[in-house]
Short mmCIF file of C-alpha atoms in Angstrom, two decimals:
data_model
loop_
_atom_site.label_atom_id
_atom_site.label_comp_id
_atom_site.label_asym_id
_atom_site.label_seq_id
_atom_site.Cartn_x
_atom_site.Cartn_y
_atom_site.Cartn_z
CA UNK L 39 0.00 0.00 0.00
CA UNK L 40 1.26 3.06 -0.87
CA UNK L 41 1.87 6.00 1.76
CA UNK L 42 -0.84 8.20 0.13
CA UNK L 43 -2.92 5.25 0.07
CA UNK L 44 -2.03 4.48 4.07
CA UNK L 45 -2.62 8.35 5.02
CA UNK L 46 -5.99 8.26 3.45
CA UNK L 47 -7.13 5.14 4.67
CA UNK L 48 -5.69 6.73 8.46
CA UNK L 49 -7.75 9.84 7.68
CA UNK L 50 -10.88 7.74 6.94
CA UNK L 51 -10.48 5.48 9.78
CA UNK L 52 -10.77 8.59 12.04
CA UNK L 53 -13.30 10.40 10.60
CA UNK L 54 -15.29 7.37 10.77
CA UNK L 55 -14.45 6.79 14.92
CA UNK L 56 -15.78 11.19 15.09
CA UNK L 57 -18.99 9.47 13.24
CA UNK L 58 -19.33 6.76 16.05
CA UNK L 59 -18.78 8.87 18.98
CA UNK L 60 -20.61 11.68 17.73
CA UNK L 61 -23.92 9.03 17.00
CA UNK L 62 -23.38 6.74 20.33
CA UNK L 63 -23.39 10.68 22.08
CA UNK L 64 -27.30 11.49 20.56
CA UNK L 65 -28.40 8.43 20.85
CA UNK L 66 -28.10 7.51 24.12
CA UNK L 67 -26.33 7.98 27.76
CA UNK L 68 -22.24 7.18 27.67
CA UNK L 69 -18.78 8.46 28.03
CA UNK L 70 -19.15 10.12 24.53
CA UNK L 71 -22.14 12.04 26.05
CA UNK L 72 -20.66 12.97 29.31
CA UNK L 73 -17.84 14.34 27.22
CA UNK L 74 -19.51 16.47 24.98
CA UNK L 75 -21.62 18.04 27.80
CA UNK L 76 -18.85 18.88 29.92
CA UNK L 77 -16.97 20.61 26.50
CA UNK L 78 -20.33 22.60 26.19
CA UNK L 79 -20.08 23.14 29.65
CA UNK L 80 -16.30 24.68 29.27
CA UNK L 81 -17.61 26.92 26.39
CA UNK L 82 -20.73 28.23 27.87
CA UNK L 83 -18.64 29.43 31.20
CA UNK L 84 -15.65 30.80 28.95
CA UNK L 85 -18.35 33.23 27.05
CA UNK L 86 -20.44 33.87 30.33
CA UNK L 87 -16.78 34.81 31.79
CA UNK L 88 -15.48 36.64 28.61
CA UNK L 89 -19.01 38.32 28.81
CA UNK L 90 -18.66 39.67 32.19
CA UNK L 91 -14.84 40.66 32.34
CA UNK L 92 -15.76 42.57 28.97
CA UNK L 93 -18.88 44.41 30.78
CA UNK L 94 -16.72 45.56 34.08
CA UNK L 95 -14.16 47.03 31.64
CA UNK L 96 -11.89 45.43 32.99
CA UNK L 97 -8.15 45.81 30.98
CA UNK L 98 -7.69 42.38 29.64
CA UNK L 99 -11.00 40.44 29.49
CA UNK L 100 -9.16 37.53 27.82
CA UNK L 101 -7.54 36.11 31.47
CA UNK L 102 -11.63 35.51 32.42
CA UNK L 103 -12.96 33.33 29.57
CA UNK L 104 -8.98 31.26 30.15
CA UNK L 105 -8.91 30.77 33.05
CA UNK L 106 -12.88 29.20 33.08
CA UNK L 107 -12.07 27.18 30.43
CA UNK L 108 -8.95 25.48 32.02
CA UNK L 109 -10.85 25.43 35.63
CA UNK L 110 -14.50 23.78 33.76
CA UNK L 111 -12.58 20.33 35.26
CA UNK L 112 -14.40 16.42 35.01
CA UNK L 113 -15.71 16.77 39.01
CA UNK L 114 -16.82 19.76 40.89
CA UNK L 115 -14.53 19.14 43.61
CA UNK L 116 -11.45 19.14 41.01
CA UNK L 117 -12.49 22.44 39.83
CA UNK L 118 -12.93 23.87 43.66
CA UNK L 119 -9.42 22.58 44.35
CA UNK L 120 -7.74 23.07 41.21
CA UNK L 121 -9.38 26.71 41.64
CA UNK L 122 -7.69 27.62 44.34
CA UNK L 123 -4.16 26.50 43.67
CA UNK L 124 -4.54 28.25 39.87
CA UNK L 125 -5.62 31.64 41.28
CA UNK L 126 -2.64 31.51 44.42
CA UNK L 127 -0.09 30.59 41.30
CA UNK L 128 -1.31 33.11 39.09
CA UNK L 129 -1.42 35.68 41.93
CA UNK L 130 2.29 34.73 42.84
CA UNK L 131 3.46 35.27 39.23
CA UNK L 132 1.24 38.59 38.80
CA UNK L 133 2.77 39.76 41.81
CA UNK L 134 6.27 39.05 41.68
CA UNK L 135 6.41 39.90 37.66
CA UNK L 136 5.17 43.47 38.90
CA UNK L 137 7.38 44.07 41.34
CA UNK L 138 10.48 42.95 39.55
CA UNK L 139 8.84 44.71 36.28
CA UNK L 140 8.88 48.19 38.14
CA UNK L 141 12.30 47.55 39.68
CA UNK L 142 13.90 46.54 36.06
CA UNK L 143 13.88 48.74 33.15
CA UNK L 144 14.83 45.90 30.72
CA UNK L 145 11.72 43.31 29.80
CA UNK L 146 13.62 41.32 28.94
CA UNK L 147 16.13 40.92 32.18
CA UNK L 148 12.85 41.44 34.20
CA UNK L 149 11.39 37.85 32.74
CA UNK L 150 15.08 35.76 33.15
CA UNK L 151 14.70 36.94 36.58
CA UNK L 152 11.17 36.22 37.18
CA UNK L 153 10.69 32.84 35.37
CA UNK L 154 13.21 30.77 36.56
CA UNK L 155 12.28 31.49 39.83
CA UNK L 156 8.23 30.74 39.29
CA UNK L 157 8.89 27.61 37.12
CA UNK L 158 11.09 26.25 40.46
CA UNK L 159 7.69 27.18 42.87
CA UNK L 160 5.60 25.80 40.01
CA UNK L 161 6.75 22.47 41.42
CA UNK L 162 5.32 22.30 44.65
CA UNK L 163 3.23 20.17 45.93
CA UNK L 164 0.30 22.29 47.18
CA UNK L 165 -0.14 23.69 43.67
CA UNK L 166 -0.59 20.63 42.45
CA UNK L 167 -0.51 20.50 38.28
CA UNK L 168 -1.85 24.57 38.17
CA UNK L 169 2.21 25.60 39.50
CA UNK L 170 3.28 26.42 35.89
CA UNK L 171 0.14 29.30 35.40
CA UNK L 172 2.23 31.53 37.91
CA UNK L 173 5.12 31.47 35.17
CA UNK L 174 2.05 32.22 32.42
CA UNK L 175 0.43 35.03 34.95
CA UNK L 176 4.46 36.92 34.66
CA UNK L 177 4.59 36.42 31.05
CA UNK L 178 0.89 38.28 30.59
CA UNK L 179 2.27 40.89 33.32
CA UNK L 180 5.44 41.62 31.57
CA UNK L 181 4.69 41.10 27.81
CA UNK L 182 1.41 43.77 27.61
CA UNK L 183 1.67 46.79 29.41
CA UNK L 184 3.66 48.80 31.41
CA UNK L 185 3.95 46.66 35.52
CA UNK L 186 1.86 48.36 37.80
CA UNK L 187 0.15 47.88 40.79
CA UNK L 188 -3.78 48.41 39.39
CA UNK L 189 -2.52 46.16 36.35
CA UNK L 190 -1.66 43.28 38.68
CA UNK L 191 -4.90 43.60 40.86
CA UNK L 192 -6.81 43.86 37.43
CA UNK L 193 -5.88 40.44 36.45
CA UNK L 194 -6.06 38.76 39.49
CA UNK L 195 -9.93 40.04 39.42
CA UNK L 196 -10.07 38.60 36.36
CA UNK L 197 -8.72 35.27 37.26
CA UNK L 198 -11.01 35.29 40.39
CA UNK L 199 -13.88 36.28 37.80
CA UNK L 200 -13.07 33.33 35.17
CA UNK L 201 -12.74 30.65 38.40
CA UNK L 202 -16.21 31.80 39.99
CA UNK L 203 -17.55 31.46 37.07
CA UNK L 204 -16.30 28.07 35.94
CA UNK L 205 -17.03 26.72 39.36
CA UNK L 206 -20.70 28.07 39.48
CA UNK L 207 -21.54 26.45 35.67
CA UNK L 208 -19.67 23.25 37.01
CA UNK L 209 -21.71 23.15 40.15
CA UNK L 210 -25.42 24.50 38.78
CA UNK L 211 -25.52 23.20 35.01
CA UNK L 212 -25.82 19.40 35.19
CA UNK L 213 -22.94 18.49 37.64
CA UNK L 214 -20.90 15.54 36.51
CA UNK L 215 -21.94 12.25 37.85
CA UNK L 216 -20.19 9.02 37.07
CA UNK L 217 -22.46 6.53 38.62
CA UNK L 218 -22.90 4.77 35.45
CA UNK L 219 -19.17 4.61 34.21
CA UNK L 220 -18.40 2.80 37.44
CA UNK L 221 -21.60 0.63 38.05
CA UNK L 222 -20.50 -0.34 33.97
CA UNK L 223 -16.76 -0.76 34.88
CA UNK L 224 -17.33 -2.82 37.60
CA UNK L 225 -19.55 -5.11 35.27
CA UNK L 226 -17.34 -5.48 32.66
CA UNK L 227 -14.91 -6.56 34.49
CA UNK L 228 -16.35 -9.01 35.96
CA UNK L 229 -17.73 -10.38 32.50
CA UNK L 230 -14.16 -10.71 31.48
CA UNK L 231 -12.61 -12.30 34.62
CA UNK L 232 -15.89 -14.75 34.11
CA UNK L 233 -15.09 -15.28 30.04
CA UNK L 234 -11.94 -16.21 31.32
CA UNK L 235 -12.61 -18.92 33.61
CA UNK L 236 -15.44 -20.31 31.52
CA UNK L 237 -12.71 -20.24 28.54
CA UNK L 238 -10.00 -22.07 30.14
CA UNK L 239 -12.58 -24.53 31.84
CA UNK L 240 -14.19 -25.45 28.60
CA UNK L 241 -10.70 -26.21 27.05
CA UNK L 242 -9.62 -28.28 29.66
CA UNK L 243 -12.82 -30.34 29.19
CA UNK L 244 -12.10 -31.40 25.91
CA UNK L 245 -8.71 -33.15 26.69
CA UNK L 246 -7.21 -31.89 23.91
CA UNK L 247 -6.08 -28.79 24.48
CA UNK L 248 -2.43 -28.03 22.92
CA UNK L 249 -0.01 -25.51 24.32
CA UNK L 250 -1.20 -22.61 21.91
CA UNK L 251 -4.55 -22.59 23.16
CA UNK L 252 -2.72 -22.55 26.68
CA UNK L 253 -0.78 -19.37 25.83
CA UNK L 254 -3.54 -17.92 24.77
CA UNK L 255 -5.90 -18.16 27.65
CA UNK L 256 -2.04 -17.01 29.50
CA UNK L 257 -2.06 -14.14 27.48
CA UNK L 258 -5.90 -13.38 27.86
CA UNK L 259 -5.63 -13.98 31.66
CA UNK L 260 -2.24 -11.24 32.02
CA UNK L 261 -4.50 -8.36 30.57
CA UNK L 262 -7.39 -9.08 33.37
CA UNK L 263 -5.15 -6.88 35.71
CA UNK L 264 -5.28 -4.40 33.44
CA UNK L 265 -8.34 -3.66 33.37
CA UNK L 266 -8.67 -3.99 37.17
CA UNK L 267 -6.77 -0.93 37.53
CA UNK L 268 -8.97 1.00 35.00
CA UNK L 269 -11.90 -0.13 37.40
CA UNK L 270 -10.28 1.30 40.36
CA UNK L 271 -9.44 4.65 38.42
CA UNK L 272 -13.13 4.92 37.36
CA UNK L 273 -14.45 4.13 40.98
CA UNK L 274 -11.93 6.89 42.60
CA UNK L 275 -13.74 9.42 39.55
CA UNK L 276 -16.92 8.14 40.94
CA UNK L 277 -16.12 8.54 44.64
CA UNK L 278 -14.99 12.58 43.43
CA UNK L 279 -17.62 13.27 41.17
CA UNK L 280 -20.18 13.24 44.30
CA UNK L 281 -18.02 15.35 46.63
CA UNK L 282 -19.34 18.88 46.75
CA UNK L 283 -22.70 17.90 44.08
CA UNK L 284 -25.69 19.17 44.84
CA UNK L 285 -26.96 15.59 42.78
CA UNK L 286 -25.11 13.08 44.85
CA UNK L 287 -28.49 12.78 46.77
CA UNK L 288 -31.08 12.42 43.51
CA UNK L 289 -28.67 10.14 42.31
CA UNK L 290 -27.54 8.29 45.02
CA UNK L 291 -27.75 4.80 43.50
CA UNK L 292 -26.11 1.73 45.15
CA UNK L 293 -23.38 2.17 48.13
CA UNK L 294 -20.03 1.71 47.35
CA UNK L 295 -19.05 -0.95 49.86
CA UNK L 296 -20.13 -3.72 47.69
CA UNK L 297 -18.13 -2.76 44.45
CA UNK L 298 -14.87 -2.69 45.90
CA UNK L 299 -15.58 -5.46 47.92
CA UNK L 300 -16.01 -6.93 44.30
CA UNK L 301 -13.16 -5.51 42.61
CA UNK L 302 -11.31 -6.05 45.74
CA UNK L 303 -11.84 -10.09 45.12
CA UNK L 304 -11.63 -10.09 41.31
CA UNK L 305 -8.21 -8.57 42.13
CA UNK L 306 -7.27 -11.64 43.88
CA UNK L 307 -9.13 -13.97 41.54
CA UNK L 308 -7.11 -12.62 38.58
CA UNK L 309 -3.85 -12.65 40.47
CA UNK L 310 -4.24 -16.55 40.50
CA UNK L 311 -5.71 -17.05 37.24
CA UNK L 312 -2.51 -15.85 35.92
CA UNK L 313 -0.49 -18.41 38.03
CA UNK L 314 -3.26 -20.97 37.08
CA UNK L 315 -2.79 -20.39 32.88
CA UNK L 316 1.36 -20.17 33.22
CA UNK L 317 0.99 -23.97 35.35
CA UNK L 318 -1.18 -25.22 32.35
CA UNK L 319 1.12 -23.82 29.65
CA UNK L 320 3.95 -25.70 31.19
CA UNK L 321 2.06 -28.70 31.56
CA UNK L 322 0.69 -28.59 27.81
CA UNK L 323 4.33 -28.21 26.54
CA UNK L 324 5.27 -31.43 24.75
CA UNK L 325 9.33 -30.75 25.55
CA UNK L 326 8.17 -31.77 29.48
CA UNK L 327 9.17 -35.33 30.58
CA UNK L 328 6.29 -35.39 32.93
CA UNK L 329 2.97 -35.70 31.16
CA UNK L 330 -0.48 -33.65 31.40
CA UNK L 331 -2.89 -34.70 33.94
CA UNK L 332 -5.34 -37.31 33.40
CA UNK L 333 -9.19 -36.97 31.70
CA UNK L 334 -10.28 -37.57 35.43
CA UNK L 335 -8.60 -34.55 36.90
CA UNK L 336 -8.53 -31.80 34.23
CA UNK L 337 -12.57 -32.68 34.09
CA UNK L 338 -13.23 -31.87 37.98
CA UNK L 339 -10.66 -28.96 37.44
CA UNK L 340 -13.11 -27.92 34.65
CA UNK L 341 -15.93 -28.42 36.97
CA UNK L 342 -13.87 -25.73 39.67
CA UNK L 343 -13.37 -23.48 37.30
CA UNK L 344 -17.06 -23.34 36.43
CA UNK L 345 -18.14 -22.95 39.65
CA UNK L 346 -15.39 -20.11 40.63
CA UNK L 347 -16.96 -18.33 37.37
CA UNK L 348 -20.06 -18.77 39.23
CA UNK L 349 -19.36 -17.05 41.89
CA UNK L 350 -17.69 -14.50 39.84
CA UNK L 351 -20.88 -13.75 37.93
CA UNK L 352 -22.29 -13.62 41.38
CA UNK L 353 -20.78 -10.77 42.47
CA UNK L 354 -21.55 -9.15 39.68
CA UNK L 355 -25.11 -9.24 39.88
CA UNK L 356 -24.59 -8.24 43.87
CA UNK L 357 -23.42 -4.79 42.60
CA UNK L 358 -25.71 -4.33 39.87
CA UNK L 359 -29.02 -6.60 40.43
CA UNK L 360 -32.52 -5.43 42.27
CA UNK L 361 -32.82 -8.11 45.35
CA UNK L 362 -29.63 -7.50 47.51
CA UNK L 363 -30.52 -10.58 49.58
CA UNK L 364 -30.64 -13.00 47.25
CA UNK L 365 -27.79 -11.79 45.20
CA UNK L 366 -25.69 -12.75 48.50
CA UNK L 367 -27.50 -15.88 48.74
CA UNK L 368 -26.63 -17.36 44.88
CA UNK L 369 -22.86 -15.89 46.12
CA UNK L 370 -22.93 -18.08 49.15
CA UNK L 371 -24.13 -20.94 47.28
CA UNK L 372 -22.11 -20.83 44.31
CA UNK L 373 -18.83 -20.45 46.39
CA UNK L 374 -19.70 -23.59 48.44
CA UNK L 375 -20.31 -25.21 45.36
CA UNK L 376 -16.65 -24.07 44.39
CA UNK L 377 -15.30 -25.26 47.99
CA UNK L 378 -17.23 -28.71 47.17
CA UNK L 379 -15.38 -29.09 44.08
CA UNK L 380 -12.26 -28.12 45.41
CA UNK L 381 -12.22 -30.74 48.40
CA UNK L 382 -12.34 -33.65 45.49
CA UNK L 383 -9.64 -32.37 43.86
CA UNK L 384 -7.87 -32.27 47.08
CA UNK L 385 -9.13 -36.15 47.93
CA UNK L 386 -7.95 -36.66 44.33
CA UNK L 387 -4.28 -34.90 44.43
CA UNK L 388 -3.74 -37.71 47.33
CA UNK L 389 -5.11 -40.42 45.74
CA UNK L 390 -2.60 -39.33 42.79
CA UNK L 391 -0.17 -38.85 45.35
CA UNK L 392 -0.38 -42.13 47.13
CA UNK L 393 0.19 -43.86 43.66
CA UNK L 394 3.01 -42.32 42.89
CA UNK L 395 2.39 -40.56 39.68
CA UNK L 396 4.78 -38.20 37.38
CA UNK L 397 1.67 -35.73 36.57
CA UNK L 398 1.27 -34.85 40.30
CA UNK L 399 4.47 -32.44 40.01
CA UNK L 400 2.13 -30.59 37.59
CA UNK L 401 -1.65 -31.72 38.77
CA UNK L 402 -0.31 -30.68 42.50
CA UNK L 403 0.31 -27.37 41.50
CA UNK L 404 -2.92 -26.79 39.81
CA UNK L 405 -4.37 -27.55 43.50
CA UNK L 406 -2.26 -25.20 45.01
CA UNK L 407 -3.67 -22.37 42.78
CA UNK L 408 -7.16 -24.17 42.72
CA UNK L 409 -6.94 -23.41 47.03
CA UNK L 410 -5.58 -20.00 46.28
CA UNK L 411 -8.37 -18.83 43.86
CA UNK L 412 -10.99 -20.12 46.73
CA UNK L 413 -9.30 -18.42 49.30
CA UNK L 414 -9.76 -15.12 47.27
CA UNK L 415 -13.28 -15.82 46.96
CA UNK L 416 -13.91 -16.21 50.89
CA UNK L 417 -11.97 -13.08 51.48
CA UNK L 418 -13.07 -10.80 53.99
CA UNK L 419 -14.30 -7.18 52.55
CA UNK L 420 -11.56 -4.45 53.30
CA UNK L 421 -12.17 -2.39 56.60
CA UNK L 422 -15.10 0.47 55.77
CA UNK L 423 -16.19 -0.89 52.38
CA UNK L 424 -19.38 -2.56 53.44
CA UNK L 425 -20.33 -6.66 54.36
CA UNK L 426 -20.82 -9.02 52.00
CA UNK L 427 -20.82 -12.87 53.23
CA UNK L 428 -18.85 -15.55 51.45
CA UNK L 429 -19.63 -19.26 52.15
CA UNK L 430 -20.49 -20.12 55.49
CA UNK L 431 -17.80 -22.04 57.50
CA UNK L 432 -13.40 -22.45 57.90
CA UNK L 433 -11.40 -21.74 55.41
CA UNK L 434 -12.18 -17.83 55.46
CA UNK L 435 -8.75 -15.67 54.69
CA UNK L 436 -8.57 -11.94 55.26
CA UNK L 437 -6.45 -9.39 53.34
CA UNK L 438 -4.90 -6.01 54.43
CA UNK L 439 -8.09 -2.73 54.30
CA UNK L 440 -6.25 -1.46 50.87
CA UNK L 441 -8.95 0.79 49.48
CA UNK L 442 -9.19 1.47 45.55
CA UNK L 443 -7.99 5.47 45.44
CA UNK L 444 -6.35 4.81 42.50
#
């Protein structure tokens, strides 16, 4: 293909994605929609700001309309606390760029003065990612106009302006709620970690799985963790999205506890898995001197793995289905029925065991991680993040009160 050929078919392939987003936005609720809202959002409060810096007279309107645009943030909280460190930062640089502007006579000298010494504050920690506007705020100050003390208190007005009024659209036009993108995170991954399981078990019931197909539910099983973290990002925007909204209450939706309880086990689950696909790629590799398991075990380690996708699917429904109490009840049965399964392969590891046979190097470490992935199931929740009952009985392991702030 030649490279006009490859640049048009790039150009077409991207116009074509616009299409998609742009339809899946009118058509119905999504992250294309939340996206275009909160751009519409960041334009109305730039021309309400522009609007009102222009009305007051004030010298340079242009510092209003900017500064809303840059502060019309995802969350209302993120605009009330990016709002504050951009208007200290740009007050810093105003300031200091005036007084060192007055004391100069060369605009130049004045700015290698001023910058490097604002780009070095830029870093700190309470500013946060606004630190390099103080280092903009000096260049405005010094590059239009003569320094002065009504200049400087001009533009920090209008920086106040363009905040208020980014923080007021953010907070009274339809405040950003991400109920949805986590309630949908949460569920995907869950249908993935339960693909997964249903995948690998289905292959191992068919005895002749080869080392290929092994990789590949390897490979599938590595990129679970993945996505994990993307669930925990999306459940920290959740968790910010309600501080400071005046809709957290109208849309208050399920609590929280119970989807990072879940996220909290898939976690675990996946962790396995991966140990659990890298033991049955080494056992399907035909360079091994010790064979494969038998028909008799991979089927009942089929039948676990069903049963752990189960109680998987389980806890999906917990944090997404209408009867609470009988979401935890199909949890607490399906794990048992993964604990039932588990205890034969146990009986049948030492039955293996007792005869002496050159799979149970291999077959015993598939129980190892076949205990390990039902541990994870029976896992306490983490401290503060709500109950939710595994099977009854031993057997019960607890894990460190790590919450999901990613």
């Amino acid at each position: 293909m030649t490279r006009a050929r490859l640049i048009t078919a790039s150009v077409r392939g991207e116009v074509l994605a616009v299409a998609r987003a742009a339809r899946r936005a009118a058509t119905g609720p999504g992250r294309e929609r939340d996206l275009l809202i909160q751009s519409l959002k960041a334009a109305l409060a730039a021309l309400l700001a522009w609007g009102v810096a222009d009305g007051l007279g004030l010298p340079m309107p242009v510092i209003a309309p900017w500064v809303a645009v840059v502060l019309s943030q995802s969350t209302v909280y993120r605009s009330l606390t990016h709002g504050w460190q951009q208007l200290f930062a740009i007050t810093l640089g105003t300031v200091l760029a005036t007084l060192v502007g007055e004391a100069v006579p060369s605009q130049l000298l004045a700015m290698a003065i001023v910058l490097p010494v604002l780009l070095v504050l830029g870093n700190w920690p309470r500013l946060g990612s606004q630190g390099v506007y103080g280092a903009t705020a000096a260049l405005f100050t010094l590059s239009y106009g003569e320094p002065s003390a009504y200049a400087a208190g001009a533009r920090v007005l209008e920086a106040l302006l363009g905040a208020a009024v980014a923080v007021a659209v953010n907070l009274f036009v339809l405040p950003p709620m991400y109920l949805r993108s986590a309630q949908s995170a949460v569920e995907g991954v869950v249908r993935e970690v339960r693909e997964v399981l249903e995948t690998v078990a289905d292959g191992l019931a068919e005895e002749a799985w080869t080392h290929r197909e092994a990789r590949h539910w390897d490979e599938r099983a590595r990129r679970v963790p993945g996505l994990i973290t993307d669930v925990r990002s999306t459940l920290a925007w959740d968790r910010e999205s309600r501080w400071f909204n005046p809709r957290r209450r109208a849309r208050r939706g399920r609590p929280e506890g119970p989807r990072q309880h879940t996220v909290w086990v898939l976690e675990r689950v996946s962790d396995h898995l991966g140990d659990l696909t890298r033991t049955l790629t080494e056992a399907a590799d035909e360079e091994r001197i010790s064979g494969r398991p038998d028909s008799e075990a991979t089927t009942l380690y089929a039948t676990f793995l069903h049963r752990v996708a189960d109680a998987c699917a389980a806890h999906g429904r917990l944090v997404s289905g209408d009867d609470p109490e009988a979401d935890r009840g199909e949890l607490r049965e399906a794990v048992e029925e993964a604990r039932r399964v588990h205890d034969a392969l146990r009986d049948l590891a030492e039955r293996e065991g007792a005869r002496g046979a050159e799979t149970m190097v291999l077959f015993g470490a598939l129980v190892l991680d076949a205990r390990r992935i039902l541990e994870a199931l029976l896992l306490d929740p983490p401290e503060n993040s709500g109950s939710v009952p595994g099977a009854t009985g031993g057997g019960r392991a607890s894990g460190p009160g790590r919450r999901a702030d990613a």
